[in-house]
Amino acid sequence: IVKLVESGGGLVQPGESLKLSCAASGFMFRDYDMSWIRQAPGKGLEWVAGSSGHENRPTYADSVKGRFTISRDNAKNTLFLQLDGLKTEDTAMYYCTQPVGSVSSLLGARGQGTQVTVSS
């Protein structure tokens, strides 16, 4: 059974940083694309960043490019998202996902999420 557990969220001020982690189990982590998606209050799901399996090739939504960095440790079955230069509009619940179809898909297994709140 796929299990994804996110951590690392919190309340920060604009311009500050956070690092999210996702502990994965129940599947061969290194063989799968993994992504981060988010959902802001009152809005739909938004794809944020993705990492291909073996190649670890990162891709980003335009809204976070240059500020967020996705990475993975295949030996520890862990996905990361470094969030720098946070803005109030980054406030959302962040989910780690095992996307279905393409790395930018919103479909697939995901964890319970970790809340990121950016406020002055």
Short mmCIF file of N, CA and C in Angstrom, two decimals:
data_model
loop_
_atom_site.label_atom_id
_atom_site.label_comp_id
_atom_site.label_asym_id
_atom_site.label_seq_id
_atom_site.Cartn_x
_atom_site.Cartn_y
_atom_site.Cartn_z
N ILE A 1 0.85 -1.18 0.00
CA ILE A 1 0.00 0.00 0.00
C ILE A 1 0.89 1.23 0.00
N VAL A 2 0.59 2.15 -0.91
CA VAL A 2 1.35 3.40 -0.98
C VAL A 2 1.04 4.26 0.23
N LYS A 3 2.09 4.70 0.90
CA LYS A 3 1.93 5.61 2.03
C LYS A 3 2.87 6.78 1.86
N LEU A 4 2.31 7.99 1.98
CA LEU A 4 3.09 9.21 1.85
C LEU A 4 2.80 10.09 3.06
N VAL A 5 3.83 10.52 3.75
CA VAL A 5 3.66 11.31 4.97
C VAL A 5 4.49 12.58 4.85
N GLU A 6 3.79 13.72 4.77
CA GLU A 6 4.45 15.01 4.65
C GLU A 6 4.73 15.62 6.01
N SER A 7 5.76 16.46 6.05
CA SER A 7 6.08 17.20 7.27
C SER A 7 6.86 18.46 6.88
N GLY A 8 7.01 19.37 7.84
CA GLY A 8 7.84 20.53 7.62
C GLY A 8 7.12 21.83 7.41
N GLY A 9 5.80 21.80 7.33
CA GLY A 9 5.06 23.04 7.14
C GLY A 9 5.10 23.91 8.38
N GLY A 10 4.56 25.12 8.25
CA GLY A 10 4.53 26.02 9.38
C GLY A 10 4.08 27.40 9.00
N LEU A 11 4.19 28.32 9.95
CA LEU A 11 3.83 29.72 9.76
C LEU A 11 5.11 30.52 9.63
N VAL A 12 5.26 31.22 8.52
CA VAL A 12 6.45 32.03 8.30
C VAL A 12 6.04 33.39 7.75
N GLN A 13 6.98 34.32 7.75
CA GLN A 13 6.75 35.64 7.19
C GLN A 13 7.17 35.67 5.72
N PRO A 14 6.64 36.59 4.96
CA PRO A 14 7.05 36.72 3.56
C PRO A 14 8.57 36.85 3.43
N GLY A 15 9.13 36.15 2.46
CA GLY A 15 10.56 36.17 2.24
C GLY A 15 11.33 35.07 2.95
N GLU A 16 10.68 34.43 3.89
CA GLU A 16 11.36 33.37 4.64
C GLU A 16 11.30 32.04 3.89
N SER A 17 11.89 31.01 4.51
CA SER A 17 12.02 29.71 3.85
C SER A 17 11.46 28.59 4.72
N LEU A 18 11.11 27.50 4.06
CA LEU A 18 10.72 26.26 4.71
C LEU A 18 11.24 25.11 3.86
N LYS A 19 11.40 23.95 4.49
CA LYS A 19 11.73 22.74 3.74
C LYS A 19 10.74 21.66 4.11
N LEU A 20 10.02 21.21 3.12
CA LEU A 20 9.04 20.15 3.31
C LEU A 20 9.68 18.80 3.00
N SER A 21 9.24 17.79 3.71
CA SER A 21 9.70 16.43 3.48
C SER A 21 8.51 15.51 3.27
N CYS A 22 8.75 14.44 2.53
CA CYS A 22 7.71 13.43 2.32
C CYS A 22 8.36 12.06 2.43
N ALA A 23 7.95 11.32 3.43
CA ALA A 23 8.45 9.95 3.61
C ALA A 23 7.53 8.99 2.88
N ALA A 24 8.10 8.22 1.96
CA ALA A 24 7.31 7.33 1.12
C ALA A 24 7.58 5.86 1.48
N SER A 25 6.55 5.05 1.37
CA SER A 25 6.70 3.62 1.61
C SER A 25 5.64 2.86 0.83
N GLY A 26 5.87 1.56 0.66
CA GLY A 26 4.88 0.71 0.01
C GLY A 26 5.08 0.54 -1.49
N PHE A 27 6.12 1.15 -2.04
CA PHE A 27 6.40 1.02 -3.46
C PHE A 27 7.89 1.30 -3.69
N MET A 28 8.37 0.97 -4.90
CA MET A 28 9.78 1.18 -5.24
C MET A 28 9.99 2.64 -5.59
N PHE A 29 10.26 3.44 -4.60
CA PHE A 29 10.30 4.89 -4.72
C PHE A 29 11.14 5.37 -5.90
N ARG A 30 12.32 4.81 -6.07
CA ARG A 30 13.25 5.32 -7.08
C ARG A 30 12.73 5.14 -8.50
N ASP A 31 11.76 4.27 -8.70
CA ASP A 31 11.24 3.98 -10.03
C ASP A 31 10.11 4.91 -10.45
N TYR A 32 9.66 5.75 -9.53
CA TYR A 32 8.46 6.53 -9.79
C TYR A 32 8.72 8.03 -9.85
N ASP A 33 7.99 8.69 -10.76
CA ASP A 33 7.90 10.14 -10.71
C ASP A 33 7.19 10.53 -9.41
N MET A 34 7.62 11.63 -8.84
CA MET A 34 6.98 12.16 -7.64
C MET A 34 6.77 13.67 -7.81
N SER A 35 5.74 14.17 -7.16
CA SER A 35 5.42 15.59 -7.32
C SER A 35 4.93 16.19 -6.02
N TRP A 36 4.91 17.50 -6.01
CA TRP A 36 4.26 18.27 -4.96
C TRP A 36 3.11 19.04 -5.61
N ILE A 37 1.97 19.02 -4.96
CA ILE A 37 0.84 19.82 -5.37
C ILE A 37 0.37 20.60 -4.15
N ARG A 38 -0.46 21.61 -4.37
CA ARG A 38 -0.96 22.40 -3.25
C ARG A 38 -2.39 22.83 -3.48
N GLN A 39 -3.03 23.17 -2.39
CA GLN A 39 -4.39 23.68 -2.48
C GLN A 39 -4.53 24.84 -1.52
N ALA A 40 -4.75 26.01 -2.09
CA ALA A 40 -4.95 27.21 -1.29
C ALA A 40 -6.39 27.26 -0.81
N PRO A 41 -6.67 28.00 0.25
CA PRO A 41 -8.03 28.09 0.77
C PRO A 41 -9.01 28.54 -0.31
N GLY A 42 -10.06 27.76 -0.50
CA GLY A 42 -11.09 28.13 -1.45
C GLY A 42 -10.74 27.93 -2.91
N LYS A 43 -9.59 27.31 -3.18
CA LYS A 43 -9.16 27.11 -4.57
C LYS A 43 -8.94 25.63 -4.86
N GLY A 44 -8.73 25.31 -6.12
CA GLY A 44 -8.50 23.93 -6.52
C GLY A 44 -7.05 23.52 -6.37
N LEU A 45 -6.80 22.27 -6.70
CA LEU A 45 -5.45 21.76 -6.63
C LEU A 45 -4.57 22.41 -7.69
N GLU A 46 -3.32 22.67 -7.32
CA GLU A 46 -2.35 23.26 -8.24
C GLU A 46 -1.07 22.44 -8.20
N TRP A 47 -0.60 22.00 -9.35
CA TRP A 47 0.67 21.31 -9.42
C TRP A 47 1.80 22.31 -9.17
N VAL A 48 2.79 21.91 -8.37
CA VAL A 48 3.86 22.82 -7.97
C VAL A 48 5.20 22.42 -8.60
N ALA A 49 5.57 21.17 -8.42
CA ALA A 49 6.87 20.71 -8.90
C ALA A 49 6.87 19.19 -9.02
N GLY A 50 7.72 18.69 -9.91
CA GLY A 50 7.81 17.26 -10.10
C GLY A 50 9.24 16.79 -10.27
N SER A 51 9.46 15.53 -9.94
CA SER A 51 10.78 14.92 -10.05
C SER A 51 10.64 13.56 -10.73
N SER A 52 11.35 13.39 -11.84
CA SER A 52 11.28 12.08 -12.51
C SER A 52 12.01 11.03 -11.67
N GLY A 53 11.72 9.79 -11.91
CA GLY A 53 12.24 8.71 -11.08
C GLY A 53 13.75 8.60 -11.09
N HIS A 54 14.25 7.80 -11.99
CA HIS A 54 15.69 7.54 -12.00
C HIS A 54 16.51 8.76 -12.35
N GLU A 55 15.99 9.61 -13.23
CA GLU A 55 16.77 10.74 -13.72
C GLU A 55 16.77 11.91 -12.75
N ASN A 56 15.80 11.95 -11.81
CA ASN A 56 15.69 13.07 -10.87
C ASN A 56 15.68 14.40 -11.60
N ARG A 57 14.97 14.46 -12.71
CA ARG A 57 14.91 15.70 -13.49
C ARG A 57 13.75 16.55 -12.95
N PRO A 58 14.04 17.73 -12.43
CA PRO A 58 12.99 18.55 -11.83
C PRO A 58 12.24 19.41 -12.84
N THR A 59 10.97 19.62 -12.59
CA THR A 59 10.16 20.55 -13.37
C THR A 59 9.32 21.35 -12.39
N TYR A 60 8.99 22.60 -12.78
CA TYR A 60 8.32 23.52 -11.88
C TYR A 60 7.20 24.27 -12.56
N ALA A 61 6.20 24.60 -11.77
CA ALA A 61 5.18 25.53 -12.23
C ALA A 61 5.82 26.92 -12.33
N ASP A 62 5.32 27.70 -13.27
CA ASP A 62 5.87 29.05 -13.45
C ASP A 62 5.77 29.88 -12.17
N SER A 63 4.74 29.63 -11.39
CA SER A 63 4.50 30.44 -10.19
C SER A 63 5.57 30.23 -9.11
N VAL A 64 6.32 29.14 -9.19
CA VAL A 64 7.32 28.87 -8.15
C VAL A 64 8.74 28.74 -8.71
N LYS A 65 8.86 28.80 -10.02
CA LYS A 65 10.18 28.62 -10.64
C LYS A 65 11.16 29.67 -10.12
N GLY A 66 12.34 29.23 -9.73
CA GLY A 66 13.36 30.12 -9.21
C GLY A 66 13.27 30.34 -7.70
N ARG A 67 12.18 29.88 -7.09
CA ARG A 67 12.02 30.03 -5.63
C ARG A 67 11.95 28.70 -4.91
N PHE A 68 11.37 27.69 -5.55
CA PHE A 68 11.22 26.38 -4.94
C PHE A 68 12.19 25.39 -5.61
N THR A 69 12.65 24.43 -4.82
CA THR A 69 13.54 23.39 -5.35
C THR A 69 13.06 22.03 -4.88
N ILE A 70 12.78 21.16 -5.83
CA ILE A 70 12.38 19.79 -5.51
C ILE A 70 13.61 18.89 -5.58
N SER A 71 13.69 17.97 -4.66
CA SER A 71 14.80 17.01 -4.67
C SER A 71 14.31 15.71 -4.04
N ARG A 72 15.13 14.69 -4.19
CA ARG A 72 14.75 13.39 -3.63
C ARG A 72 15.98 12.63 -3.19
N ASP A 73 15.79 11.80 -2.17
CA ASP A 73 16.84 10.90 -1.72
C ASP A 73 16.29 9.49 -1.91
N ASN A 74 16.67 8.87 -3.00
CA ASN A 74 16.12 7.56 -3.33
C ASN A 74 16.56 6.49 -2.33
N ALA A 75 17.71 6.68 -1.69
CA ALA A 75 18.17 5.72 -0.70
C ALA A 75 17.30 5.74 0.56
N LYS A 76 16.71 6.90 0.83
CA LYS A 76 15.88 7.05 2.04
C LYS A 76 14.40 7.19 1.72
N ASN A 77 14.05 6.96 0.45
CA ASN A 77 12.63 7.03 0.04
C ASN A 77 11.97 8.33 0.49
N THR A 78 12.66 9.44 0.27
CA THR A 78 12.17 10.72 0.75
C THR A 78 12.22 11.76 -0.35
N LEU A 79 11.14 12.52 -0.44
CA LEU A 79 11.01 13.64 -1.38
C LEU A 79 11.05 14.93 -0.58
N PHE A 80 11.68 15.94 -1.16
CA PHE A 80 11.80 17.23 -0.47
C PHE A 80 11.28 18.36 -1.36
N LEU A 81 10.91 19.44 -0.71
CA LEU A 81 10.60 20.68 -1.42
C LEU A 81 11.14 21.83 -0.58
N GLN A 82 12.16 22.49 -1.10
CA GLN A 82 12.72 23.68 -0.46
C GLN A 82 11.95 24.88 -0.96
N LEU A 83 11.37 25.62 -0.05
CA LEU A 83 10.58 26.79 -0.39
C LEU A 83 11.34 28.03 0.08
N ASP A 84 11.84 28.81 -0.85
CA ASP A 84 12.54 30.05 -0.54
C ASP A 84 11.75 31.23 -1.08
N GLY A 85 11.99 32.39 -0.50
CA GLY A 85 11.31 33.59 -0.97
C GLY A 85 9.80 33.46 -0.93
N LEU A 86 9.30 32.93 0.18
CA LEU A 86 7.87 32.66 0.26
C LEU A 86 7.04 33.94 0.17
N LYS A 87 5.89 33.81 -0.49
CA LYS A 87 4.95 34.91 -0.66
C LYS A 87 3.62 34.52 -0.01
N THR A 88 2.82 35.51 0.28
CA THR A 88 1.53 35.22 0.91
C THR A 88 0.68 34.29 0.03
N GLU A 89 0.85 34.43 -1.28
CA GLU A 89 0.06 33.57 -2.19
C GLU A 89 0.53 32.12 -2.22
N ASP A 90 1.62 31.83 -1.52
CA ASP A 90 2.06 30.44 -1.39
C ASP A 90 1.35 29.71 -0.26
N THR A 91 0.55 30.45 0.50
CA THR A 91 -0.21 29.82 1.58
C THR A 91 -1.13 28.75 1.03
N ALA A 92 -0.97 27.53 1.53
CA ALA A 92 -1.75 26.40 1.02
C ALA A 92 -1.42 25.15 1.82
N MET A 93 -2.23 24.14 1.61
CA MET A 93 -1.89 22.80 2.08
C MET A 93 -1.05 22.16 0.98
N TYR A 94 0.10 21.66 1.34
CA TYR A 94 1.01 21.05 0.37
C TYR A 94 0.96 19.53 0.51
N TYR A 95 0.84 18.88 -0.64
CA TYR A 95 0.73 17.43 -0.68
C TYR A 95 1.84 16.83 -1.52
N CYS A 96 2.37 15.75 -1.05
CA CYS A 96 3.28 14.92 -1.82
C CYS A 96 2.44 13.91 -2.59
N THR A 97 2.75 13.71 -3.87
CA THR A 97 1.95 12.79 -4.66
C THR A 97 2.81 11.85 -5.49
N GLN A 98 2.22 10.71 -5.80
CA GLN A 98 2.75 9.77 -6.78
C GLN A 98 1.85 9.93 -7.99
N PRO A 99 2.19 10.82 -8.94
CA PRO A 99 1.26 11.18 -10.00
C PRO A 99 1.01 10.05 -10.98
N VAL A 100 -0.19 10.04 -11.52
CA VAL A 100 -0.58 9.04 -12.51
C VAL A 100 -0.59 9.67 -13.89
N GLY A 101 0.12 9.09 -14.83
CA GLY A 101 0.09 9.55 -16.21
C GLY A 101 1.26 10.44 -16.56
N SER A 102 1.43 11.54 -15.89
CA SER A 102 2.55 12.43 -16.14
C SER A 102 2.96 13.08 -14.82
N VAL A 103 4.17 13.60 -14.80
CA VAL A 103 4.69 14.17 -13.56
C VAL A 103 3.88 15.36 -13.10
N SER A 104 3.15 16.01 -14.01
CA SER A 104 2.35 17.18 -13.65
C SER A 104 0.88 16.86 -13.42
N SER A 105 0.57 15.58 -13.37
CA SER A 105 -0.81 15.17 -13.14
C SER A 105 -1.23 15.48 -11.70
N LEU A 106 -2.50 15.84 -11.55
CA LEU A 106 -3.06 16.06 -10.22
C LEU A 106 -3.68 14.78 -9.67
N LEU A 107 -3.68 13.73 -10.45
CA LEU A 107 -4.24 12.46 -10.03
C LEU A 107 -3.16 11.58 -9.44
N GLY A 108 -3.56 10.75 -8.48
CA GLY A 108 -2.62 9.81 -7.90
C GLY A 108 -2.67 9.84 -6.39
N ALA A 109 -1.97 8.89 -5.78
CA ALA A 109 -1.94 8.81 -4.33
C ALA A 109 -1.26 10.04 -3.74
N ARG A 110 -1.75 10.49 -2.59
CA ARG A 110 -1.11 11.60 -1.92
C ARG A 110 -1.26 11.43 -0.42
N GLY A 111 -0.46 12.18 0.30
CA GLY A 111 -0.48 12.11 1.75
C GLY A 111 -1.55 12.98 2.35
N GLN A 112 -1.44 13.20 3.66
CA GLN A 112 -2.44 13.99 4.37
C GLN A 112 -2.18 15.48 4.26
N GLY A 113 -0.98 15.82 3.80
CA GLY A 113 -0.65 17.22 3.58
C GLY A 113 0.04 17.87 4.76
N THR A 114 0.72 18.98 4.47
CA THR A 114 1.33 19.80 5.51
C THR A 114 1.02 21.25 5.19
N GLN A 115 0.59 22.00 6.19
CA GLN A 115 0.11 23.38 5.97
C GLN A 115 1.27 24.36 5.96
N VAL A 116 1.29 25.18 4.94
CA VAL A 116 2.23 26.30 4.85
C VAL A 116 1.42 27.58 4.88
N THR A 117 1.73 28.44 5.84
CA THR A 117 1.05 29.72 5.96
C THR A 117 2.09 30.82 5.94
N VAL A 118 1.92 31.74 4.99
CA VAL A 118 2.85 32.86 4.85
C VAL A 118 2.09 34.14 5.17
N SER A 119 2.48 34.78 6.24
CA SER A 119 1.74 35.96 6.70
C SER A 119 2.66 36.85 7.50
N SER A 120 2.44 38.16 7.34
CA SER A 120 3.21 39.11 8.13
C SER A 120 2.45 39.48 9.39
#
